[in-house]
Amino acid sequence: MNKFAIFGNPVVHSKSPDMHNAGFKCIDFNGIYQKHLIENGDTIKEIFLKENYKGANITVPHKEIAYEKADEVLGIAKKIKAVNTYINKDGKVIAYNTDAQGFLKAIEEFKDVKSVLVLGAGGTAKAIALALKENNIQVTVLNRSEGKLKFFKENDIKCFSWDDFQAKNYDLVVNSTSAGLKDDFLPYDKEKLKEILKNSSYAFDCVYGKTTPFLALAKEQNCKIKDGKDMLLYQGVLAFELFTEKKTDKNIVNIMKNNLK
Ligand SMILES: NC(=O)c1ccc[n+]([C@@H]2O[C@H](COP(=O)([O-])OP(=O)(O)OC[C@H]3O[C@@H](n4cnc5c(N)ncnc54)[C@H](OP(=O)(O)O)[C@@H]3O)[C@@H](O)[C@H]2O)c1
């Protein structure tokens, strides 16, 4: 039996096991995916190898330490410097970041997006901003504070703190802050955000499973809105393909989606 896990702290609420186990069953893959609480991120590689996992996903707060501990990092993860997927290849830990591609896949239905405003500058914003940039989409990052902007400056991505921002027009506005996750905050000043959304076609929130204040405001301004469920789904689908070394089809993706409740 091939063993897989989601590593994080906390992991109790993770929907990844339901999604992956349903996918394994669908293709008759001999695998089991479980939740694995990791309190000390420094032990992540050791645990992965000792427990004989074939693959794992990594969530908050261990994505950066998982990047540092991996034997080899592939793809866009090298620039993001954070990973969400481990693969055991002959005892070596190979790491990937599927959040970036997952986000791009989730916004595929938004047509003709040429410029994007990303609110927030945390780990998710890094993946999103780099994925957009690599796809030749103009990206601007706006964060509450200055501290996290260094990464974007180093990667030649336009970035501002609330204090020095002058808004332009954006086709899509993305909330990658945690505002709205466990509270009813907007990710930016209401009146300023309203003005930005009035001139935008689309709004996407990385938070999933609810209409956040951000999405509600965007809807009022006639934006087409979408929550983060498909981002979660597609990062999972891409990890699933790495785990099973098989391409997914629509049927598998639908089964994984239906198990993400
Ligand atoms: N759908 C998915 O698959 C998916 C995947 C990953 C993450 N997410 C979601 O994405 C969000 C961000 O995750 P993360 O890992 O990037 O978090 P993170 O690294 O902790 O970054 C959080 C960011 O949010 C900002 N922020 C927090 N509270 C705010 C507020 N009240 N107003 C304005 N800005 C605020 C922070 O600004 P400061 O720098 O000023 O503190 C920071 O830039 C979370 O809600 C998470 O659940 C979804």
Coordinates of N, CA and C in Angstrom, one line a residue, residues 92-224:
K92 N 14.9 9.9 -2.1 CA 15.2 11.4 -2.2 C 13.9 12.1 -2.1
V93 N 13.9 13.3 -1.4 CA 12.7 14.1 -1.3 C 12.7 15.2 -2.4
I94 N 11.8 15.0 -3.4 CA 11.6 15.9 -4.5 C 10.4 16.8 -4.2
A95 N 10.6 18.1 -4.3 CA 9.5 19.0 -3.8 C 9.0 19.9 -5.0
Y96 N 7.7 20.2 -4.9 CA 7.0 21.0 -5.9 C 6.1 22.0 -5.3
N97 N 5.6 23.0 -6.0 CA 4.6 23.9 -5.6 C 3.4 23.8 -6.6
T98 N 2.3 23.2 -6.2 CA 1.2 23.1 -7.2 C 0.1 24.2 -6.9
D99 N 0.3 25.0 -5.9 CA -0.6 26.1 -5.6 C -0.7 27.1 -6.8
A100 N 0.5 27.4 -7.3 CA 0.6 28.4 -8.4 C -0.2 28.0 -9.6
Q101 N 0.0 26.7 -10.1 CA -0.7 26.2 -11.2 C -2.2 26.0 -10.9
G102 N -2.4 25.6 -9.7 CA -3.8 25.4 -9.2 C -4.6 26.7 -9.3
F103 N -4.0 27.8 -8.9 CA -4.6 29.1 -9.0 C -4.9 29.5 -10.5
L104 N -3.9 29.3 -11.4 CA -4.1 29.6 -12.8 C -5.3 28.8 -13.4
K105 N -5.3 27.6 -13.0 CA -6.4 26.7 -13.5 C -7.8 27.2 -13.0
A106 N -7.8 27.6 -11.8 CA -9.1 28.1 -11.1 C -9.6 29.3 -11.8
I107 N -8.7 30.2 -12.4 CA -9.2 31.4 -13.0 C -9.3 31.3 -14.5
E108 N -9.2 30.1 -15.0 CA -9.2 29.9 -16.5 C -10.5 30.4 -17.1
E109 N -11.6 30.3 -16.3 CA -12.9 30.8 -16.8 C -13.0 32.3 -17.0
F110 N -12.1 33.0 -16.3 CA -12.1 34.5 -16.4 C -11.3 34.8 -17.7
K111 N -12.0 35.3 -18.7 CA -11.4 35.5 -20.0 C -10.7 36.9 -20.1
D112 N -9.7 37.0 -21.0 CA -9.0 38.2 -21.3 C -8.5 38.9 -20.1
V113 N -7.9 38.2 -19.1 CA -7.3 38.9 -18.0 C -5.9 39.3 -18.3
K114 N -5.7 40.6 -18.3 CA -4.4 41.1 -18.7 C -3.7 41.8 -17.5
S115 N -4.5 42.3 -16.5 CA -3.9 42.9 -15.4 C -4.6 42.5 -14.1
V116 N -3.8 42.2 -13.0 CA -4.4 41.7 -11.8 C -3.8 42.4 -10.6
L117 N -4.7 42.8 -9.7 CA -4.3 43.3 -8.4 C -4.4 42.2 -7.3
V118 N -3.3 41.9 -6.7 CA -3.3 40.8 -5.7 C -3.3 41.5 -4.3
L119 N -4.3 41.3 -3.5 CA -4.3 41.9 -2.1 C -3.6 40.8 -1.2
G120 N -2.6 41.3 -0.4 CA -1.9 40.4 0.5 C -0.5 40.1 -0.1
A121 N 0.4 39.7 0.8 CA 1.7 39.4 0.4 C 2.3 38.2 1.1
G122 N 1.4 37.3 1.6 CA 1.9 36.1 2.3 C 2.3 35.0 1.3
G123 N 2.4 33.8 1.8 CA 2.9 32.7 1.0 C 2.0 32.5 -0.3
T124 N 0.7 32.6 -0.1 CA -0.2 32.4 -1.3 C 0.0 33.5 -2.3
A125 N 0.1 34.7 -1.9 CA 0.3 35.8 -2.8 C 1.6 35.6 -3.6
K126 N 2.6 35.1 -3.0 CA 3.9 34.8 -3.7 C 3.7 33.9 -4.9
A127 N 3.0 32.8 -4.6 CA 2.7 31.8 -5.6 C 1.8 32.4 -6.7
I128 N 0.8 33.1 -6.3 CA -0.1 33.7 -7.3 C 0.6 34.7 -8.2
A129 N 1.3 35.6 -7.5 CA 2.0 36.7 -8.3 C 3.0 36.1 -9.3
L130 N 3.8 35.2 -8.8 CA 4.8 34.6 -9.8 C 4.1 33.8 -10.9
A131 N 3.0 33.1 -10.6 CA 2.3 32.3 -11.6 C 1.8 33.3 -12.7
L132 N 1.2 34.4 -12.2 CA 0.7 35.4 -13.2 C 1.8 36.0 -14.0
K133 N 2.9 36.4 -13.3 CA 4.0 37.0 -14.0 C 4.6 36.0 -15.1
E134 N 4.7 34.8 -14.8 CA 5.3 33.8 -15.7 C 4.3 33.6 -16.9
N135 N 3.1 34.0 -16.7 CA 2.1 33.9 -17.8 C 1.9 35.2 -18.5
N136 N 2.8 36.1 -18.3 CA 2.8 37.4 -18.9 C 1.6 38.3 -18.6
I137 N 1.1 38.1 -17.4 CA -0.1 38.9 -17.0 C 0.5 40.0 -16.0
Q138 N 0.1 41.2 -16.2 CA 0.6 42.3 -15.4 C 0.1 42.1 -14.0
V139 N 1.0 42.1 -13.0 CA 0.5 41.9 -11.6 C 1.0 43.0 -10.7
T140 N 0.1 43.5 -9.8 CA 0.4 44.5 -8.8 C 0.0 43.9 -7.5
V141 N 0.9 44.0 -6.5 CA 0.6 43.4 -5.1 C 0.4 44.6 -4.2
L142 N -0.7 44.5 -3.4 CA -1.0 45.5 -2.4 C -1.1 44.9 -1.0
N143 N -0.3 45.3 -0.1 CA -0.3 44.7 1.2 C -0.5 45.8 2.3
R144 N -1.1 45.3 3.4 CA -1.4 46.2 4.5 C -0.1 46.8 5.1
S145 N 0.9 46.0 5.1 CA 2.2 46.5 5.7 C 3.3 46.3 4.7
E146 N 4.5 46.9 5.0 CA 5.6 47.0 4.1 C 6.5 45.7 4.2
G147 N 6.5 45.1 5.4 CA 7.4 44.0 5.7 C 7.5 42.9 4.7
K148 N 6.4 42.5 4.1 CA 6.5 41.3 3.3 C 6.7 41.6 1.8
L149 N 7.0 42.9 1.5 CA 7.1 43.3 0.1 C 8.5 43.0 -0.6
K150 N 9.5 42.6 0.2 CA 10.8 42.4 -0.2 C 10.9 41.4 -1.4
F151 N 10.2 40.3 -1.1 CA 10.1 39.2 -2.1 C 9.7 39.6 -3.5
F152 N 8.7 40.5 -3.5 CA 8.1 40.9 -4.8 C 9.1 41.9 -5.5
K153 N 9.7 42.7 -4.7 CA 10.7 43.7 -5.2 C 11.8 42.9 -5.9
E154 N 12.3 41.8 -5.2 CA 13.4 41.0 -5.7 C 13.0 40.3 -7.0
N155 N 11.7 40.0 -7.1 CA 11.2 39.3 -8.3 C 10.6 40.3 -9.4
D156 N 10.9 41.6 -9.2 CA 10.5 42.6 -10.2 C 9.0 42.6 -10.4
I157 N 8.3 42.5 -9.3 CA 6.8 42.6 -9.3 C 6.4 43.9 -8.6
K158 N 5.5 44.7 -9.3 CA 5.1 45.9 -8.7 C 4.4 45.7 -7.4
C159 N 4.8 46.4 -6.3 CA 4.2 46.1 -5.0 C 4.1 47.4 -4.2
F160 N 3.1 47.5 -3.4 CA 2.8 48.7 -2.6 C 2.3 48.3 -1.2
S161 N 2.5 49.1 -0.3 CA 1.8 49.0 1.0 C 0.6 50.0 0.9
W162 N -0.3 49.8 1.9 CA -1.5 50.7 1.8 C -1.1 52.2 1.8
D163 N 0.0 52.5 2.4 CA 0.4 53.9 2.6 C 0.8 54.6 1.3
D164 N 1.3 53.8 0.3 CA 1.9 54.5 -0.9 C 1.2 54.0 -2.2
F165 N -0.1 53.6 -2.1 CA -0.7 53.0 -3.2 C -1.7 54.0 -4.0
Q166 N -1.5 54.0 -5.3 CA -2.4 54.7 -6.2 C -3.0 53.7 -7.1
A167 N -4.3 53.5 -7.0 CA -5.0 52.4 -7.8 C -5.1 52.8 -9.3
K168 N -5.0 51.7 -10.1 CA -5.2 51.9 -11.5 C -6.4 51.0 -11.9
N169 N -6.6 50.6 -13.1 CA -7.6 49.7 -13.5 C -7.1 48.2 -13.6
Y170 N -7.8 47.3 -13.1 CA -7.4 45.9 -13.1 C -8.6 45.0 -13.6
D171 N -8.2 44.0 -14.4 CA -9.3 43.1 -14.9 C -9.8 42.2 -13.8
L172 N -8.8 41.8 -12.9 CA -9.2 40.9 -11.9 C -8.5 41.4 -10.6
V173 N -9.3 41.2 -9.5 CA -8.8 41.5 -8.1 C -8.8 40.3 -7.3
V174 N -7.7 39.9 -6.7 CA -7.6 38.6 -5.9 C -7.4 39.0 -4.5
N175 N -8.2 38.4 -3.6 CA -8.0 38.5 -2.2 C -7.1 37.3 -1.7
S176 N -5.9 37.5 -1.4 CA -5.1 36.4 -0.9 C -4.7 36.7 0.5
T177 N -5.4 37.7 1.2 CA -5.2 37.9 2.6 C -6.0 36.9 3.4
S178 N -5.8 36.9 4.7 CA -6.7 36.0 5.5 C -7.9 36.8 6.0
A179 N -8.1 38.0 5.6 CA -9.3 38.8 5.9 C -10.5 38.1 5.3
G180 N -11.5 37.8 6.2 CA -12.7 37.1 5.7 C -12.7 35.6 6.0
L181 N -11.5 35.1 6.4 CA -11.4 33.7 6.7 C -12.1 33.3 8.0
K182 N -11.7 34.0 9.0 CA -12.4 33.7 10.3 C -13.1 34.9 10.9
D183 N -13.1 36.0 10.1 CA -13.7 37.3 10.6 C -14.5 37.9 9.4
D184 N -15.0 39.1 9.7 CA -15.8 39.8 8.6 C -15.1 41.0 8.1
F185 N -13.8 41.0 8.1 CA -13.0 42.1 7.6 C -12.9 42.1 6.1
L186 N -12.8 43.3 5.6 CA -12.5 43.5 4.2 C -10.9 43.6 4.1
P187 N -10.3 43.2 3.0 CA -8.9 43.2 2.9 C -8.3 44.6 2.7
Y188 N -9.1 45.6 2.5 CA -8.6 47.0 2.2 C -9.7 47.9 2.5
D189 N -9.4 49.2 2.6 CA -10.4 50.2 2.9 C -11.6 50.1 2.0
K190 N -12.8 50.1 2.6 CA -14.1 49.8 1.8 C -14.3 50.7 0.6
E191 N -14.2 52.0 0.8 CA -14.5 52.9 -0.3 C -13.5 52.8 -1.4
K192 N -12.2 52.7 -1.0 CA -11.1 52.5 -2.1 C -11.3 51.2 -2.8
L193 N -11.7 50.2 -2.1 CA -11.9 48.9 -2.7 C -13.1 48.9 -3.7
K194 N -14.1 49.6 -3.2 CA -15.3 49.7 -4.1 C -15.0 50.3 -5.4
E195 N -14.2 51.4 -5.3 CA -13.8 52.1 -6.5 C -13.0 51.2 -7.5
I196 N -12.1 50.4 -6.9 CA -11.2 49.5 -7.7 C -12.1 48.4 -8.3
L197 N -13.1 47.8 -7.5 CA -13.9 46.8 -8.0 C -14.9 47.2 -9.1
K198 N -15.3 48.5 -9.0 CA -16.2 49.1 -9.9 C -15.6 49.0 -11.3
N199 N -14.3 49.1 -11.4 CA -13.6 49.2 -12.7 C -13.0 47.8 -13.1
S200 N -13.4 46.7 -12.3 CA -12.8 45.4 -12.6 C -13.9 44.5 -13.1
S201 N -13.5 43.4 -13.8 CA -14.5 42.5 -14.3 C -14.7 41.3 -13.4
Y202 N -13.6 40.9 -12.7 CA -13.6 39.7 -11.9 C -13.0 39.9 -10.6
A203 N -13.5 39.1 -9.6 CA -12.9 39.0 -8.3 C -12.8 37.6 -7.8
F204 N -11.7 37.3 -7.2 CA -11.4 35.9 -6.8 C -10.9 36.0 -5.3
D205 N -11.5 35.1 -4.5 CA -11.0 35.0 -3.1 C -10.4 33.7 -2.8
C206 N -9.2 33.6 -2.3 CA -8.6 32.3 -2.0 C -9.3 31.6 -0.9
V207 N -10.0 32.3 0.0 CA -10.8 31.7 1.0 C -12.0 30.9 0.3
Y208 N -12.3 29.7 0.8 CA -13.3 29.0 0.1 C -14.5 28.6 1.0
G209 N -15.6 28.3 0.4 CA -16.7 27.8 1.2 C -17.7 28.8 1.7
K210 N -17.4 30.1 1.4 CA -18.3 31.1 1.9 C -18.2 32.4 1.0
T211 N -19.2 33.2 1.1 CA -19.1 34.5 0.4 C -18.5 35.5 1.4
T212 N -17.3 35.8 1.2 CA -16.6 36.7 2.1 C -17.1 38.1 1.9
P213 N -16.8 39.0 2.9 CA -17.2 40.4 2.6 C -16.6 41.0 1.3
F214 N -15.4 40.5 1.0 CA -14.7 40.9 -0.2 C -15.5 40.5 -1.4
L215 N -15.9 39.2 -1.5 CA -16.7 38.8 -2.6 C -18.1 39.4 -2.7
A216 N -18.7 39.7 -1.5 CA -20.0 40.3 -1.5 C -19.9 41.7 -2.0
L217 N -18.8 42.4 -1.7 CA -18.6 43.8 -2.2 C -18.4 43.8 -3.7
A218 N -17.6 42.8 -4.1 CA -17.3 42.7 -5.6 C -18.6 42.4 -6.4
K219 N -19.5 41.6 -5.8 CA -20.7 41.3 -6.5 C -21.6 42.5 -6.6
E220 N -21.6 43.3 -5.5 CA -22.4 44.6 -5.6 C -21.9 45.5 -6.7
Q221 N -20.6 45.4 -7.0 CA -20.0 46.2 -8.0 C -20.0 45.5 -9.4
N222 N -20.9 44.5 -9.5 CA -21.1 43.7 -10.7 C -19.9 42.9 -11.3
C223 N -19.0 42.6 -10.4 CA -17.9 41.7 -10.8 C -18.4 40.3 -10.9
K224 N -17.8 39.5 -11.8 CA -18.0 38.0 -11.7 C -17.2 37.5 -10.6

